[in-house]
Each structure stands twice: as structure tokens, then as C-alpha cells.
Coordinates of N, CA and C in Angstrom, one line a residue:
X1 N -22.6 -7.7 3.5 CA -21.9 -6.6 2.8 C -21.5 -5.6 3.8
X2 N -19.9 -5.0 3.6 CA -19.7 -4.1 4.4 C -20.2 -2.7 4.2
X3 N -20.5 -1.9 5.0 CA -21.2 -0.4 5.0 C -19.9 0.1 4.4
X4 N -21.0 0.7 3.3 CA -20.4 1.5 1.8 C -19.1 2.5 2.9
X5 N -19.1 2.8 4.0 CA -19.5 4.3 5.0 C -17.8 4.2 5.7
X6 N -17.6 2.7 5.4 CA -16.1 2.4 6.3 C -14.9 2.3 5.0
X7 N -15.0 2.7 3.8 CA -14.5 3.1 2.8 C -14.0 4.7 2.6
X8 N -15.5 5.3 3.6 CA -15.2 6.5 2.8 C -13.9 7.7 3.5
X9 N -13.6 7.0 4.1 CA -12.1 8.4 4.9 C -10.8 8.1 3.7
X10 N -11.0 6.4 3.1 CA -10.2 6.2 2.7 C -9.9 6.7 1.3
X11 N -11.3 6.8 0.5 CA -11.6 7.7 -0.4 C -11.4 8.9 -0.5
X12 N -11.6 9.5 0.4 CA -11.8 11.2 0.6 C -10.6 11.5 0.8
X13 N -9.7 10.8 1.5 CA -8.0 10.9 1.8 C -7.2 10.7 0.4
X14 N -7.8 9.9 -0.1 CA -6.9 9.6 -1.4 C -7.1 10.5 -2.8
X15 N -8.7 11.2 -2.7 CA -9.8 12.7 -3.3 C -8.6 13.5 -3.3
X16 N -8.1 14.1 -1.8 CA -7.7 15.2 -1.4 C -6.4 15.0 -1.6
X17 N -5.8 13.5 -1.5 CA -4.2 13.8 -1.5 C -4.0 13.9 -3.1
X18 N -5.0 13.8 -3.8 CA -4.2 13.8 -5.8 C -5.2 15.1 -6.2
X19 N -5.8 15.9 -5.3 CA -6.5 17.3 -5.6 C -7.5 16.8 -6.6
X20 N -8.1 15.9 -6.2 CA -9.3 15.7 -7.7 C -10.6 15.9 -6.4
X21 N -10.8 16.5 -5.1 CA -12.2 16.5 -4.4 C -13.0 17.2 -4.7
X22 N -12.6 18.5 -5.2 CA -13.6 18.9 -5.8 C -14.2 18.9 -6.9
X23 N -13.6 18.5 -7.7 CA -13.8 17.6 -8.8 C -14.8 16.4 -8.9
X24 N -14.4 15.6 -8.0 CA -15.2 14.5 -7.7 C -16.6 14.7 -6.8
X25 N -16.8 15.8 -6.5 CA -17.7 16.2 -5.7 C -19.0 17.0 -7.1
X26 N -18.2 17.8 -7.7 CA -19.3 18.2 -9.2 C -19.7 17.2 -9.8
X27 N -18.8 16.1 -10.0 CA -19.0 15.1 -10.7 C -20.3 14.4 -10.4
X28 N -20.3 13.9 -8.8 CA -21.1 13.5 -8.4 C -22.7 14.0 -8.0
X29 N -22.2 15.4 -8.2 CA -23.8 16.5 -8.3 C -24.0 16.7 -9.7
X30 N -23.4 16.4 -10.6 CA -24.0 16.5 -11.8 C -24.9 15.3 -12.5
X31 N -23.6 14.2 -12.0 CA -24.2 12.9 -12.4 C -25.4 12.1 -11.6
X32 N -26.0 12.8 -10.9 CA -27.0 12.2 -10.2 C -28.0 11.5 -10.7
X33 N -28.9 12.4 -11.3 CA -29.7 11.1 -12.4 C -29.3 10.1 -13.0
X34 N -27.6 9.8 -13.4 CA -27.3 8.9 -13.5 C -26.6 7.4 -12.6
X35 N -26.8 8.4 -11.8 CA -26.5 7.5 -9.9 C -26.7 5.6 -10.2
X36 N -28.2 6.0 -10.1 CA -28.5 4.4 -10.2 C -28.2 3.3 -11.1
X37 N -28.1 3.9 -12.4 CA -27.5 3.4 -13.8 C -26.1 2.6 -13.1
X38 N -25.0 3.6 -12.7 CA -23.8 3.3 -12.5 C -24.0 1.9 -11.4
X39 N -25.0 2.2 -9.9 CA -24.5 1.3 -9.0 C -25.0 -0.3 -9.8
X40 N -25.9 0.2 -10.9 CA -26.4 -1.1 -11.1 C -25.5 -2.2 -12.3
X41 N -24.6 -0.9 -12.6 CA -22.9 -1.5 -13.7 C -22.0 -2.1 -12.3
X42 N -21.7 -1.1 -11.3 CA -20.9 -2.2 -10.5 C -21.4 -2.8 -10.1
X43 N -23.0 -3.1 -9.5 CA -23.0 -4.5 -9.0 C -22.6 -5.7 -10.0
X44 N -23.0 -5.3 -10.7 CA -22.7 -6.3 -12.3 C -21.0 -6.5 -12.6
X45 N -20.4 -5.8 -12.5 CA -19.3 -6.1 -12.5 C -18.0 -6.4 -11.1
X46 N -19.2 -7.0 -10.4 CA -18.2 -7.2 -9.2 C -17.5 -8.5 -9.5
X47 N -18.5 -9.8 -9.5 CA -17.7 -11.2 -10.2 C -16.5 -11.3 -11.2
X48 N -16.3 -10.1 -11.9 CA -15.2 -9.9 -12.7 C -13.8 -9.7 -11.7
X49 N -14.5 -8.9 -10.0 CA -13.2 -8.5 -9.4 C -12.7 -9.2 -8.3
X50 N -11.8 -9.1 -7.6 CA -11.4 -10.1 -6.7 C -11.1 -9.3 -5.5
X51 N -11.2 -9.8 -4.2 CA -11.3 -9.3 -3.1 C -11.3 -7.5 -2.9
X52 N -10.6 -7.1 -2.7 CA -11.2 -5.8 -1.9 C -11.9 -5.1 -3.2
X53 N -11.2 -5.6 -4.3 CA -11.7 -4.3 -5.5 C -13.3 -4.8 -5.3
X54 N -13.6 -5.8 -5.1 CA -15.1 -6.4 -5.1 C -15.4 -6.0 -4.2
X55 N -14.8 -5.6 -3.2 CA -15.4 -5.2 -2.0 C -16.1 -3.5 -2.1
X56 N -14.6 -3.1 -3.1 CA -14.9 -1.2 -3.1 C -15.4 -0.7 -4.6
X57 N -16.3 -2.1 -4.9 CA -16.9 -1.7 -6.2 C -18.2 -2.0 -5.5
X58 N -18.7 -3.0 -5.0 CA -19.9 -3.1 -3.7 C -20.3 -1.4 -3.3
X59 N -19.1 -1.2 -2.3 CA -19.2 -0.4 -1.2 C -19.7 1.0 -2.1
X60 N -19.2 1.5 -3.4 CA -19.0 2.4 -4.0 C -20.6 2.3 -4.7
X61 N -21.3 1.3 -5.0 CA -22.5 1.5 -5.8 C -23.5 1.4 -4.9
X62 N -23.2 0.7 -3.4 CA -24.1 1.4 -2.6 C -24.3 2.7 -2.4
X63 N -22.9 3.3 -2.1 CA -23.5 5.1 -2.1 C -24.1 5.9 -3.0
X64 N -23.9 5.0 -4.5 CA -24.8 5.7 -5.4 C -25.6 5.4 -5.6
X65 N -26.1 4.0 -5.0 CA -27.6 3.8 -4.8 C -28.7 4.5 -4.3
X66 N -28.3 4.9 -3.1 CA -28.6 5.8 -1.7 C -28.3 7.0 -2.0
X67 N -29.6 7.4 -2.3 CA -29.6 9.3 -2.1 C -28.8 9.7 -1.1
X68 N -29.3 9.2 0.0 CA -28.9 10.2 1.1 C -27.5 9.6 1.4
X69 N -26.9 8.5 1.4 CA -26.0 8.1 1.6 C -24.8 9.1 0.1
X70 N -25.1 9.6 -1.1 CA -24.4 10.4 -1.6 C -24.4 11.5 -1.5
X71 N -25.5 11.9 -0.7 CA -25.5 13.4 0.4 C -24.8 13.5 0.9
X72 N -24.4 12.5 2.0 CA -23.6 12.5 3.2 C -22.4 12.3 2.8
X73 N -21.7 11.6 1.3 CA -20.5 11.1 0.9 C -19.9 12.9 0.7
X74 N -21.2 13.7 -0.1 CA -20.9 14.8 -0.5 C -20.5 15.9 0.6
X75 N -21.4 16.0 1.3 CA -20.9 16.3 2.7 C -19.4 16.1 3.3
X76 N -19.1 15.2 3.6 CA -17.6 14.6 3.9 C -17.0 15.2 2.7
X77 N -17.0 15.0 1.7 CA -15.9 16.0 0.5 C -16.0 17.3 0.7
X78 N -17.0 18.1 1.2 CA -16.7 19.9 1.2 C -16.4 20.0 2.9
X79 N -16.3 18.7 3.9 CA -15.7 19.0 4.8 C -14.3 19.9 5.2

């Protein structure tokens, strides 16, 4: 599996070019108790998708797996 981590400029560039980062940054501090819930819907629904989306439905429920790794995602968004 590729690191959740080589996704994220591509995310945070695409956050910032449609103005939803900070947005998506509350989102993700509010929803945190529900963090694990979600990575454990996309691992589950990766078989449904086909190459990269399976790749950035992967890469995407690892960071919500990982505390620290949605620390550091959060981090990179108030950069």
C-alpha cells in the first residue's frame, strides 16, 4: 500500500484551489471520534473502486486511521 502521505500536496492543492481548506480542516477536528468509523467504510468500499480511486480511498482512510498521521494532514492544511 502506498503512504497515505504521497497524496497529500495533491489534496491540500486541490483544498485550497476550490477554498474549502479550512473547512475541511474543522471538519476533520470535529469529526474525530468519528475518524475510525469512516477509515473502516473506505477500506470496505475500496473493491467497489478501480485504480487510483482505490488507491485514494486506501491512502485517505489511512490518515484517518492514524491519529498522528491526521495531525500532521492538519498541520499541512493551516500551513
Amino acid at each position: 500500500m502506498t503512504s497515505s502521505r504521497a497524496y497529500w500536496q495533491v489534496w491540500v492543492g486541490f483544498l485550497r484551489r476550490w477554498g474549502v481548506d479550512g473547512l475541511t480542516l474543522g471538519i476533520l477536528q470535529v469529526t474525530r471520534p468519528l475518524n475510525p468509523v469512516a477509515a473502516q467504510l473506505l477500506y470496505l468500499s475500496q473493491p467497489l473502486l478501480f485504480g487510483k480511486a482505490a488507491e485514494g480511498a486506501g491512502a485517505l482512510a489511512q490518515l484517518l486511521e492514524e491519529e498522528d498521521e491526521t495531525q500532521a494532514f492538519e498541520a499541512l492544511l493551516k500551513g
